[in-house]
XYZ file of C-alpha atoms in Angstrom:
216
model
C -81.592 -34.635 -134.717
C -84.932 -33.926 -133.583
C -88.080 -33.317 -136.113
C -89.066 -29.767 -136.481
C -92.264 -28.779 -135.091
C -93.746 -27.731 -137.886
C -93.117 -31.238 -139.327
C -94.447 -33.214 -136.036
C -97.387 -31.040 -136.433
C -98.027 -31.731 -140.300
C -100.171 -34.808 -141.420
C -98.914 -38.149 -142.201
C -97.972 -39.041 -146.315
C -96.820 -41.701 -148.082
C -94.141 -41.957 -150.636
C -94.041 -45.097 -153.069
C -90.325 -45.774 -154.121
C -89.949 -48.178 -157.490
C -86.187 -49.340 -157.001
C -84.347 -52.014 -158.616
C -81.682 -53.492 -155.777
C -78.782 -53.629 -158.483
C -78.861 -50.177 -159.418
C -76.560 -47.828 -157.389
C -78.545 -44.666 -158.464
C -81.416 -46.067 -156.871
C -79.544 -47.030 -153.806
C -78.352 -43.509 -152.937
C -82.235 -42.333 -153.336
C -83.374 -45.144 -151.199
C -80.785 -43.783 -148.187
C -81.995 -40.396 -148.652
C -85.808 -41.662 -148.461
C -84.712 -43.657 -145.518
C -83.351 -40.565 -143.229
C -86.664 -38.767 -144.673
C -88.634 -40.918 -142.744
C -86.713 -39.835 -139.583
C -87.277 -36.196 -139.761
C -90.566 -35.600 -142.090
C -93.534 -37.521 -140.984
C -93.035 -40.133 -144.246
C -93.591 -43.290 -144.460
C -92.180 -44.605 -147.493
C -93.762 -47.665 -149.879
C -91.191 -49.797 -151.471
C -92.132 -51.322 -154.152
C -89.810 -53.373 -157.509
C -88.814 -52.092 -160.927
C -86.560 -53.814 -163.610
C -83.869 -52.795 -165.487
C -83.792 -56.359 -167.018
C -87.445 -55.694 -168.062
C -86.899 -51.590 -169.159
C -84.564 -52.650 -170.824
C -85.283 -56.116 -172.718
C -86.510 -54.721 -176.270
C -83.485 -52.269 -176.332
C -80.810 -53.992 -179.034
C -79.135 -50.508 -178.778
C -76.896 -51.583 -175.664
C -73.445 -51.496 -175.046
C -72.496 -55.261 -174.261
C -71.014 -54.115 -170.584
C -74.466 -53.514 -170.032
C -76.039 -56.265 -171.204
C -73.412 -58.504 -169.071
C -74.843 -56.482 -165.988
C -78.732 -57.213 -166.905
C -78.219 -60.966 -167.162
C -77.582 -60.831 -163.424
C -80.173 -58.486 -162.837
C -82.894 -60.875 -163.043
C -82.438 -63.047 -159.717
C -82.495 -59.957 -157.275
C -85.634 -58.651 -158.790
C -87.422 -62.008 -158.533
C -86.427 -62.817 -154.888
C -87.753 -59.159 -153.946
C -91.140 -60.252 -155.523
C -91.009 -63.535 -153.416
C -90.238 -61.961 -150.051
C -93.130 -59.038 -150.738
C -95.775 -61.521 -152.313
C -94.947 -64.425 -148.938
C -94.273 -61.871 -146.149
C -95.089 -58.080 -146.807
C -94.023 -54.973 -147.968
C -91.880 -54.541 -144.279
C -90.068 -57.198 -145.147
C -89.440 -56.057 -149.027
C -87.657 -53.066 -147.379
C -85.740 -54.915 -144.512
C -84.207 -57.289 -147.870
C -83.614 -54.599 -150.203
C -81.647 -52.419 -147.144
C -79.938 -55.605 -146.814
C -79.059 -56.284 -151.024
C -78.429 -52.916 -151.361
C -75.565 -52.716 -148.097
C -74.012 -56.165 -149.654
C -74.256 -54.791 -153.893
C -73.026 -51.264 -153.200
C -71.576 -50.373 -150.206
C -69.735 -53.955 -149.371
C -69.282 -54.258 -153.347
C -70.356 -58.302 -152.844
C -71.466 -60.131 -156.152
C -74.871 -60.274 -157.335
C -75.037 -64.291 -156.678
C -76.495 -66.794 -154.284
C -74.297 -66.706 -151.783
C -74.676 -62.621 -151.451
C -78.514 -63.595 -151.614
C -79.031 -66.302 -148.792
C -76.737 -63.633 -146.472
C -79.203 -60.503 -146.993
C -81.950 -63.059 -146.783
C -80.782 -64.376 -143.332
C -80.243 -60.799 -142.076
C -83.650 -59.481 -143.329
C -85.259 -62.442 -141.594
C -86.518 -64.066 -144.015
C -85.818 -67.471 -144.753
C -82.868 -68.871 -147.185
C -85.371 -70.745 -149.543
C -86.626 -67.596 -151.194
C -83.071 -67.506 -153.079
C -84.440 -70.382 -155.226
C -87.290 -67.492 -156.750
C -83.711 -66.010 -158.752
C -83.697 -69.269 -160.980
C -86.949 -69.361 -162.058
C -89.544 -67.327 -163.748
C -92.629 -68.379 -161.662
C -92.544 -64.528 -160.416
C -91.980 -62.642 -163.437
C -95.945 -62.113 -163.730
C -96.299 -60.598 -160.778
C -92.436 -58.234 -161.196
C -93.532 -57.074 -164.541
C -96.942 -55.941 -163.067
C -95.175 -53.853 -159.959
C -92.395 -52.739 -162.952
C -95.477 -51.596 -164.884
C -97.101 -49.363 -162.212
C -94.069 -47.642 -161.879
C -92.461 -46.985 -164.615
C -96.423 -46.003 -165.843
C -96.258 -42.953 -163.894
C -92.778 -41.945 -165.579
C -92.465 -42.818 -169.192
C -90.231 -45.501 -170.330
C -87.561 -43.285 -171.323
C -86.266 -43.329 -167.743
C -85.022 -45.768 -164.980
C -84.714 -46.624 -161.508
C -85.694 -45.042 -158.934
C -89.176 -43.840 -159.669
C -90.551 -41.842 -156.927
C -94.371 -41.058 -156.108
C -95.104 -37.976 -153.891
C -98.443 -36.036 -152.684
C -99.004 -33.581 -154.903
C -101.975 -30.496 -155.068
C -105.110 -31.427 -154.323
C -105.212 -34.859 -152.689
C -103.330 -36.302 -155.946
C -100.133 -38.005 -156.743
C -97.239 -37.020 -158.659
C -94.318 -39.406 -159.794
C -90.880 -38.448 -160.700
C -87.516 -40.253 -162.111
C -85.028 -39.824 -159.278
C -83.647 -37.652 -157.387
C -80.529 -38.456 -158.232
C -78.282 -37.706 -155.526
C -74.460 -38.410 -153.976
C -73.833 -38.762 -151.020
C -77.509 -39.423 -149.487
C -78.375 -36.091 -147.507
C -78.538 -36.757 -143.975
C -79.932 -34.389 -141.447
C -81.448 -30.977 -142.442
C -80.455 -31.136 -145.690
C -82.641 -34.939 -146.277
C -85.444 -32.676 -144.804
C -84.706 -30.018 -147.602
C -84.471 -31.824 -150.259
C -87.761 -33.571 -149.501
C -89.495 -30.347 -149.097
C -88.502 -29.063 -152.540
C -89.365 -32.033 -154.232
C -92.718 -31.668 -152.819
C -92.497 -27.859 -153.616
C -92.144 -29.020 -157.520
C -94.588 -31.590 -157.213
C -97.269 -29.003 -156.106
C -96.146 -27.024 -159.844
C -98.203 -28.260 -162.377
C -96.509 -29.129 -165.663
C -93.083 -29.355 -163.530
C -91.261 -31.810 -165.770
C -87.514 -32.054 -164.992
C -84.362 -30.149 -163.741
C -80.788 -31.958 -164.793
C -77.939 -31.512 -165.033
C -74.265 -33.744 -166.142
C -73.269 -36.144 -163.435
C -69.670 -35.670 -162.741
C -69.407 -37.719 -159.642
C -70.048 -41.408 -159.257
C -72.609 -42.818 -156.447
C -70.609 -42.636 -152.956
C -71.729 -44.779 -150.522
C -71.283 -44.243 -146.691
């Protein structure tokens, strides 16, 4: 599908996408920011978040949950690795390749699942050792900071960062979205969330989920 006019003509932006590479939610955003980039004239920022950080202090949890966090951690930290050694490019190429193996392929959040994504993102195997140790979790609870800063901790993953009026930015929770739009309708979607980041005091629209993430 070829870009509009009126897009090829418009200037440049950036959006900055918190994600955490476990979360599904996040996953189906991250698809829809990817085809954005193909017919808006994005460029998208990925950066980390944690749900094993949000949601550390939180006794409240069901214990399914908990059991999901503990493996949480090791994705997080070899995300911070592969930006901190080799870029944001490559944090994107890895988490395309995480995300593919935790949701789509339904692979186990483990080495093994690790080294692979890894190996396809180009990076090199030894980064998996980063999951096992906390020598990163300065620099993932800094990036999980700036993001979930522009929220409010009463939210998750993805956060989202947009132009807004005037030169400024304006971060939001989500979309949350399933499928991923493709086409025209990525295009729309990214043009009204820009249309209600241009509203000031635009806070939220929501409504009950009654379909699980589907991933294509």
């Amino acid at each position: 599908m070829s870009t509009p006019p009126a897009a090829e003509a418009a200037e440049r932006v950036t959006a900055h996408f918190w994600f955490d590479p476990a979360c599904p939610w996040a996953w189906m955003t991250s698809r829809w920011m990817q085809e954005v980039s193909t017919v808006r004239p994005v460029d998208v920022q990925w950066h980390v978040m944690s749900l094993a950080v949000l949601n550390e202090n939180r006794p409240e949890l069901p214990e399914e949950y908990r059991e999901f966090l503990k493996t949480a951690w090791g994705p997080v930290r070899v995300c911070i690795a592969a930006e901190e050694e080799f870029g944001q490019e490559a944090l994107g190429r890895l988490y395309t390749a995480l995300g593919t193996r935790y949701h789509n392929q339904g692979l186990p959040r483990e080495r093994e699942t690790l080294v692979a994504a890894l190996e396809e993102a180009g990076l090199p195997a030894r980064l998996a050792d980063a999951a096992d140790t906390d020598a990163y979790d300065a620099a993932l609870r800094k990036s999980h900071a700036e993001g979930i800063g522009k929220v409010g901790e009463d939210v998750g993953t993805p956060v989202i960062a947009v132009p807004g009026p005037d030169g400024s930015e304006v971060a939001f929770f989500g979309p949350v979205v399933t499928p991923a739009p493709k086409g025209e309708a990525a295009a729309r979607l990214w043009d009204g969330t820009l249309l209600v980041a241009a509203t000031p005091g635009f806070y939220e629209i929501k409504r009950t989920r009654t379909q699980g993430p589907v991933f294509d």
